[in-house]
Coordinates of C-alpha atoms in Angstrom, one line a residue:
X1164 CA 76.1 119.5 100.4
X1165 CA 77.7 122.8 99.8
X1166 CA 77.8 124.5 96.4
X1167 CA 81.6 124.2 96.3
X1168 CA 81.5 120.5 96.9
X1169 CA 79.0 120.0 94.1
X1170 CA 81.0 122.1 91.7
X1171 CA 84.1 120.1 92.6
X1172 CA 82.3 116.8 91.7
X1173 CA 81.2 118.2 88.4
X1174 CA 84.7 119.5 87.6
X1175 CA 86.3 116.2 88.6
X1176 CA 84.0 114.2 86.4
X1177 CA 84.6 116.4 83.3
X1178 CA 88.4 116.3 83.8
X1179 CA 88.2 112.5 83.8
X1180 CA 85.9 112.5 80.8
X1181 CA 88.2 114.8 78.8
X1182 CA 91.2 112.8 79.8
X1183 CA 89.9 109.4 78.8
X1184 CA 87.7 110.3 75.9
X1185 CA 89.9 112.9 74.1
X1186 CA 93.4 113.3 75.5
X1187 CA 94.4 109.6 75.9
X1188 CA 93.1 108.5 72.5
X1189 CA 94.9 111.3 70.7
X1190 CA 98.2 111.4 72.7
X1191 CA 98.7 107.7 73.5
X1192 CA 96.6 105.7 71.1
X1193 CA 97.3 108.1 68.2
X1194 CA 93.7 107.8 66.9
X1195 CA 92.5 110.0 64.0
X1196 CA 89.0 110.4 65.5
X1197 CA 89.6 113.7 67.2
X1198 CA 86.6 115.4 65.6
X1199 CA 84.3 112.5 66.4
X1200 CA 85.6 112.4 70.0
X1201 CA 85.1 116.2 70.3
X1202 CA 81.5 116.1 69.0
X1203 CA 80.7 113.1 71.2
X1204 CA 82.0 115.1 74.2
X1205 CA 80.0 118.2 73.3
X1206 CA 76.8 116.1 73.0
X1207 CA 77.5 114.4 76.3
X1208 CA 78.0 117.7 78.0
X1209 CA 74.8 119.3 76.6
X1210 CA 72.6 116.2 77.5
X1211 CA 74.3 115.8 80.9
X1212 CA 73.0 119.2 82.0
X1213 CA 69.6 118.9 80.3
X1214 CA 69.1 115.7 82.3
X1215 CA 70.6 117.3 85.4
X1216 CA 68.6 120.6 85.5
X1217 CA 65.4 119.6 83.8
X1218 CA 64.6 116.0 83.3
X1219 CA 65.6 114.5 86.7
X1220 CA 64.0 117.2 88.9
X1221 CA 60.8 117.1 86.8
X1222 CA 60.4 113.4 86.1
X1223 CA 62.2 111.4 88.8
X1224 CA 59.6 110.1 91.3
X1225 CA 60.4 107.0 93.4
X1226 CA 56.6 106.5 93.9
X1227 CA 55.8 106.8 90.2
X1228 CA 58.2 104.6 88.4
X1229 CA 56.6 105.1 85.1
X1230 CA 57.5 108.8 85.2
X1231 CA 61.1 108.0 86.0
X1232 CA 61.3 105.5 83.0
X1233 CA 59.6 108.1 80.8
X1234 CA 62.2 110.7 81.8
X1235 CA 65.0 108.2 81.0
X1236 CA 63.8 107.7 77.5
X1237 CA 63.4 111.5 77.0
X1238 CA 67.1 111.9 78.1
X1239 CA 68.1 109.2 75.6
X1240 CA 66.0 110.9 73.0
X1241 CA 67.8 114.2 73.5
X1242 CA 71.2 112.4 73.3
X1243 CA 70.1 110.7 70.0
X1244 CA 68.9 114.0 68.5
X1245 CA 71.9 116.0 69.4
X1246 CA 74.3 113.3 68.3
X1247 CA 72.5 112.8 65.0
X1248 CA 72.6 116.5 64.3
X1249 CA 76.3 116.8 65.1
X1250 CA 77.6 113.6 63.6
X1251 CA 75.3 112.8 60.7
X1252 CA 74.3 116.2 59.5
X1253 CA 76.9 118.7 60.5
X1254 CA 80.1 116.6 60.6
X1255 CA 79.8 115.3 57.0
X1256 CA 80.0 118.9 55.8
X1257 CA 83.6 119.1 57.2
X1258 CA 85.1 115.6 56.9
X1259 CA 82.9 114.2 54.2
X1260 CA 81.2 111.4 56.1
X1261 CA 79.2 110.6 59.2
X1262 CA 79.9 108.3 62.1
X1263 CA 77.4 105.6 61.2
X1264 CA 77.3 103.7 57.9
X1265 CA 74.8 104.7 55.3
X1266 CA 71.5 102.9 55.6
X1267 CA 71.6 102.7 59.4
X1268 CA 68.0 102.6 60.6
X1269 CA 66.7 105.1 63.1
X1270 CA 65.6 102.3 65.5
X1271 CA 69.1 100.8 65.4
X1272 CA 70.6 104.3 65.9
X1273 CA 68.3 105.0 68.8
X1274 CA 68.9 101.7 70.7
X1275 CA 72.7 101.8 70.0
X1276 CA 72.8 105.1 71.7
X1277 CA 71.0 103.9 74.7
X1278 CA 74.3 102.1 75.5
X1279 CA 76.5 105.1 74.6
X1280 CA 74.5 107.6 76.6
X1281 CA 74.2 105.3 79.7
X1282 CA 77.4 106.5 81.3
X1283 CA 76.6 110.2 80.9
X1284 CA 73.0 109.8 82.0
X1285 CA 73.9 107.6 85.0
X1286 CA 76.5 110.1 86.4
X1287 CA 74.2 113.1 85.6
X1288 CA 71.2 111.4 87.4
X1289 CA 73.3 110.4 90.4
X1290 CA 74.7 114.0 90.8
X1291 CA 71.2 115.5 90.3
X1292 CA 69.7 113.2 93.0
X1293 CA 72.6 114.0 95.4
X1294 CA 71.9 117.7 94.8
X1295 CA 68.1 117.3 95.3
X1296 CA 68.6 115.1 98.4
X1297 CA 71.0 117.6 100.1
X1298 CA 68.9 120.6 99.2
X1299 CA 65.9 118.9 100.8
X1300 CA 68.0 118.0 103.9
X1301 CA 69.1 121.6 104.2
X1302 CA 65.5 122.7 104.0
X1303 CA 64.5 120.1 106.6
X1304 CA 67.2 121.2 108.9
X1305 CA 66.1 124.8 108.4
X1306 CA 62.5 124.0 109.2
X1307 CA 63.6 122.1 112.4
X1308 CA 65.7 125.2 113.4
X1309 CA 62.8 127.5 112.7
X1310 CA 60.5 125.2 114.7
X1311 CA 62.9 125.3 117.6
X1312 CA 63.2 129.1 117.5
X1313 CA 59.4 129.4 117.4
X1314 CA 59.1 127.0 120.3
X1315 CA 61.7 128.9 122.3
X1316 CA 59.9 132.2 121.7
X1317 CA 56.7 130.6 122.8
X1318 CA 58.3 129.3 126.0
X1319 CA 59.9 132.6 126.7
X1320 CA 56.6 134.4 126.6
X1321 CA 55.4 132.1 129.4
X1322 CA 58.3 133.1 131.7
X1323 CA 57.6 136.7 132.3
X1324 CA 53.9 136.6 133.1
X1325 CA 54.4 133.6 135.4
X1326 CA 57.3 135.4 137.1
X1327 CA 55.3 138.7 137.5
X1328 CA 52.3 136.8 138.9
X1329 CA 54.2 135.1 141.7
X1330 CA 56.1 138.3 142.7
X1331 CA 52.9 140.5 142.7
X1332 CA 51.3 138.1 145.0
X1333 CA 54.2 138.6 147.4
X1334 CA 54.0 142.3 147.2
X1335 CA 50.2 142.3 147.6
X1336 CA 50.7 140.4 150.9
X1337 CA 53.2 143.1 152.1
X1338 CA 50.9 145.9 151.1
X1339 CA 47.9 144.3 152.8
X1340 CA 49.9 144.0 156.0
X1341 CA 51.0 147.7 155.7
X1342 CA 54.6 146.5 155.9
X1343 CA 57.3 149.0 155.5
X1344 CA 59.0 146.4 153.2
X1345 CA 56.4 147.0 150.5
X1346 CA 58.1 150.0 148.9
X1347 CA 61.5 148.4 148.7
X1348 CA 59.8 145.3 147.3
X1349 CA 58.2 147.3 144.5
X1350 CA 61.6 149.0 143.7
X1351 CA 63.3 145.6 143.6
X1352 CA 60.5 144.2 141.3
X1353 CA 61.0 147.2 139.0
X1354 CA 64.7 146.4 138.8
X1355 CA 64.0 142.7 138.0
X1356 CA 61.5 143.7 135.3
X1357 CA 64.0 146.0 133.6
X1358 CA 66.5 143.1 133.5
X1359 CA 64.0 140.5 132.3
X1360 CA 62.4 142.7 129.7
X1361 CA 65.7 143.6 128.2
X1362 CA 67.4 140.2 128.3
X1363 CA 64.5 138.0 127.5
X1364 CA 64.7 139.3 123.9
X1365 CA 68.2 137.8 123.6
X1366 CA 68.9 134.2 122.9
X1367 CA 71.8 134.1 125.4
X1368 CA 73.1 136.2 128.3
X1369 CA 76.2 135.9 130.4
X1370 CA 76.2 133.7 133.4
X1371 CA 76.9 136.5 135.8
X1372 CA 73.7 138.3 134.6
X1373 CA 71.6 135.2 135.2
X1374 CA 73.1 134.9 138.7
X1375 CA 72.2 138.6 139.1
X1376 CA 68.6 137.7 138.5
X1377 CA 68.8 135.2 141.3
X1378 CA 70.4 137.7 143.6
X1379 CA 67.6 140.2 142.9
X1380 CA 64.9 137.6 143.4
X1381 CA 66.4 136.4 146.7
X1382 CA 66.7 140.0 147.9
X1383 CA 63.1 140.6 147.0
X1384 CA 61.9 137.5 148.8
X1385 CA 64.0 138.3 151.9
X1386 CA 61.8 141.3 152.5
X1387 CA 58.9 139.0 153.4
X1388 CA 60.8 136.3 155.3
X1389 CA 61.1 136.4 159.0
X1390 CA 64.5 134.7 159.1
X1391 CA 66.3 135.7 155.9
X1392 CA 69.6 134.6 157.5
X1393 CA 68.5 131.0 156.9
X1394 CA 68.9 131.4 153.2
X1395 CA 72.3 129.9 152.4
X1396 CA 73.8 130.9 149.0
X1397 CA 77.2 129.8 147.8
X1398 CA 78.6 131.0 144.5
X1399 CA 81.9 130.0 143.0
X1400 CA 82.2 131.3 139.5
X1401 CA 85.4 131.1 137.5
X1402 CA 83.9 131.8 134.1
X1403 CA 81.2 134.5 134.6
X1404 CA 81.1 135.3 130.9
X1405 CA 79.9 131.9 129.8
X1406 CA 76.7 132.2 127.8
X1407 CA 73.4 130.8 129.0
X1408 CA 69.8 131.1 128.0
X1409 CA 68.1 133.8 130.1
X1410 CA 65.8 132.9 133.0
X1411 CA 66.8 129.3 133.0
X1412 CA 67.6 129.1 136.7
X1413 CA 65.1 131.6 138.0
X1414 CA 62.0 129.2 137.9
X1415 CA 63.8 126.8 140.3
X1416 CA 64.3 129.6 142.9
X1417 CA 60.8 130.9 142.3
X1418 CA 59.5 127.4 142.9
X1419 CA 61.5 127.1 146.2
X1420 CA 60.0 130.4 147.6
X1421 CA 56.5 129.5 146.4
X1422 CA 56.4 126.1 148.0
X1423 CA 59.1 126.3 150.7
X1424 CA 58.8 126.4 154.4
X1425 CA 60.6 129.6 155.6
X1426 CA 59.2 129.9 159.1
X1427 CA 62.1 128.3 160.9
X1428 CA 63.9 126.8 157.9
X1429 CA 65.6 128.2 154.8
X1430 CA 67.2 126.7 151.8
X1431 CA 70.7 125.9 150.4
X1432 CA 71.7 127.1 147.0
X1433 CA 75.1 126.4 145.5
X1434 CA 76.3 127.5 142.1
X1435 CA 79.7 126.7 140.5
X1436 CA 81.2 126.4 137.0
X1437 CA 84.2 124.1 137.3
X1438 CA 85.6 123.1 133.9
X1439 CA 82.9 125.4 132.3
X1440 CA 80.2 123.0 133.5
X1441 CA 77.5 124.9 135.4
X1442 CA 76.4 123.1 138.5
X1443 CA 73.2 124.4 140.1
X1444 CA 72.1 122.8 143.4
X1445 CA 69.1 123.9 145.4
X1446 CA 67.6 122.2 148.5
X1447 CA 64.5 123.7 150.2
X1448 CA 62.0 122.4 152.8
X1449 CA 58.4 122.0 151.8
X1450 CA 55.5 123.4 153.7
X1451 CA 53.9 120.9 156.1
X1452 CA 50.9 118.8 154.8
X1453 CA 51.5 120.0 151.3
X1454 CA 49.7 117.6 148.9
X1455 CA 50.5 119.1 145.5
X1456 CA 53.8 118.5 143.7
X1457 CA 56.1 121.5 143.9
X1458 CA 56.8 121.3 140.2
X1459 CA 54.7 123.5 137.9
X1460 CA 54.5 125.5 134.7
X1461 CA 57.9 127.1 135.3
X1462 CA 59.7 123.8 135.9
X1463 CA 58.2 122.1 132.9
X1464 CA 59.1 125.2 130.8
X1465 CA 62.8 124.8 131.9
X1466 CA 62.7 121.1 131.0
X1467 CA 61.6 121.9 127.4
X1468 CA 64.1 124.7 127.0
X1469 CA 66.9 122.5 128.2
X1470 CA 66.0 119.7 125.8
X1471 CA 65.9 122.2 122.9
X1472 CA 69.0 124.2 123.8
X1473 CA 71.3 121.7 125.4
X1474 CA 70.4 118.2 124.0
X1475 CA 72.8 115.6 125.6
X1476 CA 74.6 118.4 127.3
X1477 CA 72.7 118.7 130.5
X1478 CA 71.7 116.5 133.5
X1479 CA 68.7 117.5 135.6
X1480 CA 67.7 115.5 138.7
X1481 CA 64.8 116.6 140.9
X1482 CA 64.1 114.7 144.1
X1483 CA 60.9 115.3 146.0
X1484 CA 60.3 113.7 149.5
X1485 CA 57.7 114.4 152.1
X1486 CA 59.9 117.1 153.7
X1487 CA 62.1 118.6 151.0
X1488 CA 62.7 119.2 147.3
X1489 CA 66.1 119.1 145.7
X1490 CA 67.2 120.3 142.3
X1491 CA 70.6 119.2 140.9
X1492 CA 71.3 120.6 137.4
X1493 CA 74.4 120.4 135.4
X1494 CA 74.9 122.1 132.0
X1495 CA 78.0 121.8 129.8
X1496 CA 78.7 125.4 128.7
X1497 CA 82.0 124.7 127.0
X1498 CA 82.3 126.7 123.7
X1499 CA 79.7 129.1 125.1
X1500 CA 82.1 131.9 126.2
X1501 CA 82.0 135.4 124.8

């Protein structure tokens, strides 16, 4: 609960209190107890906030009922003391008499004020508990958010090393074969690393930048593939400035190149953002006699990040057969535009 809402509840309560305990008796009922009503209001106000700020936070414990009961009697005791001081010691100096008849015992005075203080203490305790509950809820939500942020940072640190490891393997192969494609591959890798190092520090980047990663990665992989013309890529972007978490699509493309059969086959990749819903589709053919599943660290990483960043706003379907692997991902990116 926000501070303004809490202040409004307090203000509303005291307006009602003043209206029914002071204004109505004086203006409508024409009572002559204005001083008594005023002193009772002042006592109620003081004890209300003693109970609110000190007694409830310190003594209220649902698991230790005896502490709660003890706190209640302390609050009543405060009410009795302040009321006795104001009505039985101070007020007689001004109007010549107190509120209670002479000879009233302290026990009667105390237990009679259990009733008179009950309304004040009930409202005070209820508002104090509301305040404590909402503060704890805010702290819980903050802890959850901090946990998510820490988890995301940990997942991000897994992306770059994994990505570099796969790419360096490809470049090593080109260098080993003395291929003239090795130097362009190193240059392309440098370009990718500049992008990834800069943008991985951000929580979100624009969709066109993420697609730029894919373009650079595909360009790098084409250097080692005999039939690069078999790589079919279709892009239809109407909202290129939508925000997306960086390196969210890259692992799927990495996975395709790592496990795909590109000797006489390629892959189909389609990206669109109709109605601000990103649709990423990727179909690639698996290497023959491949026993291991094509999913790995990168794919599992993406699953976790999707669950943290886009709960109930994404749909990920991955279908693996003996011959191919298909990824069909949809993410609702509405309200994510710069």
